[in-house]
mmCIF file of C-alpha atoms in Angstrom:
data_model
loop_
_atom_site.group_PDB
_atom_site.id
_atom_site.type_symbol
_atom_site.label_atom_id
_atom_site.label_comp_id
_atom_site.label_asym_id
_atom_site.label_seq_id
_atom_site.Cartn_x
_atom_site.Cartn_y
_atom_site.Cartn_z
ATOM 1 C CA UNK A 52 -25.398 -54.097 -48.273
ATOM 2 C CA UNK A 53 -28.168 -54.530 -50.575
ATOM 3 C CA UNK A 54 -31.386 -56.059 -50.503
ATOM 4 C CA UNK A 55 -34.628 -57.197 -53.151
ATOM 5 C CA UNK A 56 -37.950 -58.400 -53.655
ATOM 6 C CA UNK A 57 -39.207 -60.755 -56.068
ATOM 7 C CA UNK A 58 -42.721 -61.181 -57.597
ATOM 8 C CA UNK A 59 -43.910 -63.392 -54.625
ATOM 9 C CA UNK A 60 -42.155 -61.233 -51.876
ATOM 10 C CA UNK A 61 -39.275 -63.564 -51.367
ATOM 11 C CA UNK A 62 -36.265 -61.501 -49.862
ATOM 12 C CA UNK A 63 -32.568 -61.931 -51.577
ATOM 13 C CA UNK A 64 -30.114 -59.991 -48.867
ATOM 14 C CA UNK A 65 -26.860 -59.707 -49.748
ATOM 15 C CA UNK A 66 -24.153 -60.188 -47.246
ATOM 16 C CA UNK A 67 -21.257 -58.513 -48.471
ATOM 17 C CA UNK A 68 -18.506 -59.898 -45.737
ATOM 18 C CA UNK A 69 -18.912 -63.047 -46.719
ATOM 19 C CA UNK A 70 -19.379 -62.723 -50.786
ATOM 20 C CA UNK A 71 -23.273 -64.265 -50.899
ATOM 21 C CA UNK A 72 -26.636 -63.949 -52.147
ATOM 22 C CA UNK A 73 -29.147 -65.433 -49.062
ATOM 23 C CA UNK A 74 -32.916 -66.110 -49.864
ATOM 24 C CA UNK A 75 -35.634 -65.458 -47.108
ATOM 25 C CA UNK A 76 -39.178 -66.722 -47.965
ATOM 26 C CA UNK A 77 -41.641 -64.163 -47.563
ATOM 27 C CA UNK A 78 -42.436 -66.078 -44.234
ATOM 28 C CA UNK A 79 -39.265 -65.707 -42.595
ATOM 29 C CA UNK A 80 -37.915 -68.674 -43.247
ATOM 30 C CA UNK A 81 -34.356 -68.828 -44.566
ATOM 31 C CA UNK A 82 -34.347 -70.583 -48.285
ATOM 32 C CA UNK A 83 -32.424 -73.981 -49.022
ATOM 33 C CA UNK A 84 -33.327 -72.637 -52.584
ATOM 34 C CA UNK A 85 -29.604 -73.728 -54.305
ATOM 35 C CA UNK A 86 -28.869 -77.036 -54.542
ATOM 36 C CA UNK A 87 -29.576 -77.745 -50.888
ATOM 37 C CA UNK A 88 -27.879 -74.338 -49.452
ATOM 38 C CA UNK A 89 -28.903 -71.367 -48.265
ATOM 39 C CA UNK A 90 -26.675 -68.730 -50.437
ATOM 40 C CA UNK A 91 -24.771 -69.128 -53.642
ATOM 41 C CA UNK A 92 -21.727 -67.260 -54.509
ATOM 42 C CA UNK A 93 -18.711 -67.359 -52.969
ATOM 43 C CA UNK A 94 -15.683 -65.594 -52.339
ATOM 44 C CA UNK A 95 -13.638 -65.259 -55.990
ATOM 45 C CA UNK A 96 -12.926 -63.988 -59.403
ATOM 46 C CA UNK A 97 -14.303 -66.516 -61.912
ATOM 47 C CA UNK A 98 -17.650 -66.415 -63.685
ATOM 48 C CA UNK A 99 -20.730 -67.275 -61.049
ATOM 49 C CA UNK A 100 -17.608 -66.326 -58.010
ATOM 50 C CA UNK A 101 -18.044 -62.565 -56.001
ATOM 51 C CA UNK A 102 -15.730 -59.973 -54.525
ATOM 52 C CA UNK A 103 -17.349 -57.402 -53.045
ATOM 53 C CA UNK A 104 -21.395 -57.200 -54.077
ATOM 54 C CA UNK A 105 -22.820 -53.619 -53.783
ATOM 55 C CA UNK A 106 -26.304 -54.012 -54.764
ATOM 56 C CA UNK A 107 -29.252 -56.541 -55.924
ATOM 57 C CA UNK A 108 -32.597 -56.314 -58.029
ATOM 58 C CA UNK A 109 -34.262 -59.319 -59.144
ATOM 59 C CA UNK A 110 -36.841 -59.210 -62.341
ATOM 60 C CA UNK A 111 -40.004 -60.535 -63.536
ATOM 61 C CA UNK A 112 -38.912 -64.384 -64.213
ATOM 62 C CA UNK A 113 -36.965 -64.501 -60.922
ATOM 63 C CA UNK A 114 -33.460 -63.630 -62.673
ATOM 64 C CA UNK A 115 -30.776 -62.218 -60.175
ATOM 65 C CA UNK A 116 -28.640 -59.064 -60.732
ATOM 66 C CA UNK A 117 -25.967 -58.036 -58.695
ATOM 67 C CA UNK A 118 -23.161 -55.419 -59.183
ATOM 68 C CA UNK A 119 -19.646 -56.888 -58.230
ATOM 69 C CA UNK A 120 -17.499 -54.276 -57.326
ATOM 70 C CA UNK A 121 -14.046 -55.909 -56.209
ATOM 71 C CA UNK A 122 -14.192 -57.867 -59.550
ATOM 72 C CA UNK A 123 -15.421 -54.756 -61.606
ATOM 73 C CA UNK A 124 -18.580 -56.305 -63.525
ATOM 74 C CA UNK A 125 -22.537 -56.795 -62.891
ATOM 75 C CA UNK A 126 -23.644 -60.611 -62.775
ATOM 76 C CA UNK A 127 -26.687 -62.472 -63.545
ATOM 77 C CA UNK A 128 -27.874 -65.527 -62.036
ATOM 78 C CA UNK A 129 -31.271 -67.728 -62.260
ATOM 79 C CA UNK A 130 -33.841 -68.118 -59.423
ATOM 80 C CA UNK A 131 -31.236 -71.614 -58.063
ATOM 81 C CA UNK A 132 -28.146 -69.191 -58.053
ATOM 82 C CA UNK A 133 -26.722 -70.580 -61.291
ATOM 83 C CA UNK A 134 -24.322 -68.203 -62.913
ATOM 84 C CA UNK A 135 -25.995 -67.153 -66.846
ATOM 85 C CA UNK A 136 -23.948 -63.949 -67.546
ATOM 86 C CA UNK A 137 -21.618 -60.869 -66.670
ATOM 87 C CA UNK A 138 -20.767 -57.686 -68.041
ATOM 88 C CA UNK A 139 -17.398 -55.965 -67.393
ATOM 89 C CA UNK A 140 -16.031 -53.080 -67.687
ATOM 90 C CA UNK A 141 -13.779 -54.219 -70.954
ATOM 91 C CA UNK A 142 -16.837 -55.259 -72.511
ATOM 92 C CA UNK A 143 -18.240 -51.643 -72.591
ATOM 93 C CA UNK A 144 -14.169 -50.226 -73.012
ATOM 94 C CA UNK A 145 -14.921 -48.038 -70.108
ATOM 95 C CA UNK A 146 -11.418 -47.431 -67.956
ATOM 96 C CA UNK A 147 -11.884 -49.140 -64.479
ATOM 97 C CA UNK A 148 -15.135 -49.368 -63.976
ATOM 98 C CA UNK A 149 -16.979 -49.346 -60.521
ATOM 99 C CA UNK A 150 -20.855 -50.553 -60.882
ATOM 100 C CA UNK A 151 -22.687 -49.638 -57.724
ATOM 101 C CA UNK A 152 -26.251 -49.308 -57.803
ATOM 102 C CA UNK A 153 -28.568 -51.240 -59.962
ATOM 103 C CA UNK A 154 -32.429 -50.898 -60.726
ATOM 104 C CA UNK A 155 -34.937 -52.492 -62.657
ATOM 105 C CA UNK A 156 -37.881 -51.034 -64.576
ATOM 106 C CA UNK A 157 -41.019 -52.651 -65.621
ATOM 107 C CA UNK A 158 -39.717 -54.441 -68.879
ATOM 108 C CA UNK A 159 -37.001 -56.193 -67.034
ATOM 109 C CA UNK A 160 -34.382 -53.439 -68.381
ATOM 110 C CA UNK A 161 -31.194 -52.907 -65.746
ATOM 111 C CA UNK A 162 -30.409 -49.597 -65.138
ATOM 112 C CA UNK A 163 -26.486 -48.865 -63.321
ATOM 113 C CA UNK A 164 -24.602 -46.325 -61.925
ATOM 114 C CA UNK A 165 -20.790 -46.381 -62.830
ATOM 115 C CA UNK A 166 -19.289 -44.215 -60.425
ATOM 116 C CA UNK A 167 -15.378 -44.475 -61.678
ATOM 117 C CA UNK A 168 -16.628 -42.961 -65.435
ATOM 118 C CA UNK A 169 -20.038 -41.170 -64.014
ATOM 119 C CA UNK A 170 -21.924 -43.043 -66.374
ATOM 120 C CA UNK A 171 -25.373 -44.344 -65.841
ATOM 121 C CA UNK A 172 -25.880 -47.790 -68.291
ATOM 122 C CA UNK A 173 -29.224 -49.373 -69.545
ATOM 123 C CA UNK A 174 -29.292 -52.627 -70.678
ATOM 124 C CA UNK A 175 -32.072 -55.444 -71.160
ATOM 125 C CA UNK A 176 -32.871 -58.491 -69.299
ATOM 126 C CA UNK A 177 -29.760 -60.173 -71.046
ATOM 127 C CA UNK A 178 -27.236 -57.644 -69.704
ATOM 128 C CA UNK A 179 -27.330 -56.571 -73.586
ATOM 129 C CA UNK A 180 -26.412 -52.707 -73.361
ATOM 130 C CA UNK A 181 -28.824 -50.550 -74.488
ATOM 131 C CA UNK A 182 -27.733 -47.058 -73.898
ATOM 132 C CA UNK A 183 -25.670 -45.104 -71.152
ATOM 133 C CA UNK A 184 -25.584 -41.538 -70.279
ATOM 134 C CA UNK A 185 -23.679 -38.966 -68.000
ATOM 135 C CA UNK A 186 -19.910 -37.641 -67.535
ATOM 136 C CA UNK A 187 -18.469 -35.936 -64.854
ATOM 137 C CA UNK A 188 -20.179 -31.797 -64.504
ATOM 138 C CA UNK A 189 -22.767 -29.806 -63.280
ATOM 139 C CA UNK A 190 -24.721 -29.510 -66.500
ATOM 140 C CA UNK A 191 -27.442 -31.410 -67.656
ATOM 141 C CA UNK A 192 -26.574 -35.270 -68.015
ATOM 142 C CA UNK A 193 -23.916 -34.469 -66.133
ATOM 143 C CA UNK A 194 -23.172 -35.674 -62.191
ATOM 144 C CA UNK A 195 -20.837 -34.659 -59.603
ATOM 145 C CA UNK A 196 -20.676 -37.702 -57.444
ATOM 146 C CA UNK A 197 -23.273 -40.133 -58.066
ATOM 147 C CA UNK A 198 -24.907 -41.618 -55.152
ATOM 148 C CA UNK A 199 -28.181 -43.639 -56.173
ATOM 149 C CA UNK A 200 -30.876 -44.220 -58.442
ATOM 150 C CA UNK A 201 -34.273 -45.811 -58.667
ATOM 151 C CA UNK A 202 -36.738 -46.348 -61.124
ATOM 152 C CA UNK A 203 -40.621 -45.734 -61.291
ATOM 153 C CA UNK A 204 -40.914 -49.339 -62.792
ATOM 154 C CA UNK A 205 -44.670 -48.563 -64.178
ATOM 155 C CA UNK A 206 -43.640 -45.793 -66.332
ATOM 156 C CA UNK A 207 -39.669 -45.684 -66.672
ATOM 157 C CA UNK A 208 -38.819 -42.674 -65.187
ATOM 158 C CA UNK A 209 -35.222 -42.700 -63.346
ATOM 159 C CA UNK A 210 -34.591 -40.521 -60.212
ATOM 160 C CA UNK A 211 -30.538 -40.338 -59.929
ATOM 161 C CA UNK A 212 -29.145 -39.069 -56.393
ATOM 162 C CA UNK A 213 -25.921 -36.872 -56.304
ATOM 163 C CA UNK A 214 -23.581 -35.741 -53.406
ATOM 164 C CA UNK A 215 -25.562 -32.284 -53.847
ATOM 165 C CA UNK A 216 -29.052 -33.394 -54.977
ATOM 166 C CA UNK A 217 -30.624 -35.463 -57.856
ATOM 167 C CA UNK A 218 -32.228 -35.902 -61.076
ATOM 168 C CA UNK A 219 -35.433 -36.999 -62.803
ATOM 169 C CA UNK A 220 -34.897 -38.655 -66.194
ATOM 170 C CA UNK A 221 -38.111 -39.588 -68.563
ATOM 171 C CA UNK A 222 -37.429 -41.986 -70.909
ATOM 172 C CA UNK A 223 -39.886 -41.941 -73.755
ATOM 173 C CA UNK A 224 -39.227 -41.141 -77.232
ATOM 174 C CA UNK A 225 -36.662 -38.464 -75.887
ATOM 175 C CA UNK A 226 -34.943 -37.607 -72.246
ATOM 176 C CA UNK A 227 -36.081 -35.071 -70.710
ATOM 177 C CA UNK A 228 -34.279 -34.004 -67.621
ATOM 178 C CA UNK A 229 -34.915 -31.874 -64.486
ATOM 179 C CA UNK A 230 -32.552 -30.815 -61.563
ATOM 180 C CA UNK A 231 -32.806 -30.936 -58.158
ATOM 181 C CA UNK A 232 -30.851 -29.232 -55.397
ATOM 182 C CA UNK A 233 -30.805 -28.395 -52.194
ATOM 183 C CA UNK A 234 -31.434 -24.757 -53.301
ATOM 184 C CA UNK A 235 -34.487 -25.724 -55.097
ATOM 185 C CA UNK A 236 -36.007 -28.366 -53.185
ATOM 186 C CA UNK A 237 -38.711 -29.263 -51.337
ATOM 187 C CA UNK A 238 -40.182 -32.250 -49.692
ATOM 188 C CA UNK A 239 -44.064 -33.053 -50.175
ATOM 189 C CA UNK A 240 -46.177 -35.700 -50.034
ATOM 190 C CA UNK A 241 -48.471 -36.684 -53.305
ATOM 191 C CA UNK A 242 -51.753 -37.972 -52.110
ATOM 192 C CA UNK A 243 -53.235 -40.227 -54.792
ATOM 193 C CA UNK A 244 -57.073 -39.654 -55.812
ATOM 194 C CA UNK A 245 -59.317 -42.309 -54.688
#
């Protein structure tokens, strides 16, 4: 279901019916990157084990993130597939979490959506939490069906995608928020200066 680039262009594809992480070299070839094989993971329900991956970033030092939804927790793994951490949803006492999405902005911070609680979580490169935002609504930090998100990594701005539009969040000393609907929006291209 989900797929990511590292710093050198390698893509990590995740294939979801069989509960792995693949490598593909930016030249096509298929990586024997983990101990000989070409995935790591695994069908199962203890540390470094998957059930059901949604979605994949990968940051600066090669670290791999991957929300687990059958077993309710994000992982991390190093650049040879070697399990280093998880969060669940006990550790953040949020009721039956789902983690979906997952992004990554330019200091290595993960951003998630948890669709179960509508709750979008930040946390650093160490899966330590950070902040998290959002509940269930039409008002402002407030979703009705979260859908996606992704992150302007240069400057930290988050764009969140709902059942019925999306919103623009700029993290700097405060949030500031905007709205998007299908009401109020309209597609254009930005055309950089030269």
């Amino acid at each position: 279901k989900g797929v990511a680039l590292d710093k050198n262009e390698n893509l990590y594809v995740i294939d979801n019916g069989h509960n792995i992480i693949q490598k593909v070299y930016n030249d096509g070839e298929i990586a024997y990157d983990f101990y000989g094989k070409n995935y790591f993971g695994g069908y199962g329900t203890i540390p470094g084990k998957i059930n059901n991956p949604e979605d994949i970033v990968v940051n600066s030092k090669r670290d791999i993130f991957i929300t687990d939804l059958g077993n309710k927790r994000i992982q991390k793994f190093n650049r040879y597939g070697e399990f280093l951490k998880l969060i669940t949803s006990d550790d953040l006492a949020c009721t039956n979490a789902i983690f979906t999405q997952i992004d990554i902005d330019g200091y290595d911070n993960i951003y998630v959506i948890e669709k179960n609680n509508t709750k979008i979580y930040k946390f650093d490169s160490e899966l330590n939490y950070i902040t998290s935002f959002g509940s269930y609504g039409a008002g402002n930090y407030q979703f009705m069906d979260l859908r996606g998100l992704a992150v302007f990594k240069e400057y930290g701005q988050l764009f969140v995608t709902e059942l019925q539009g999306g919103k623009y969040f700029d993290f700097g000393v405060t949030i500031d928020s905007m709205s998007i609907s299908p009401d109020n929006f309209t597609p254009y291209s930005i055309i950089p200066e030269n």
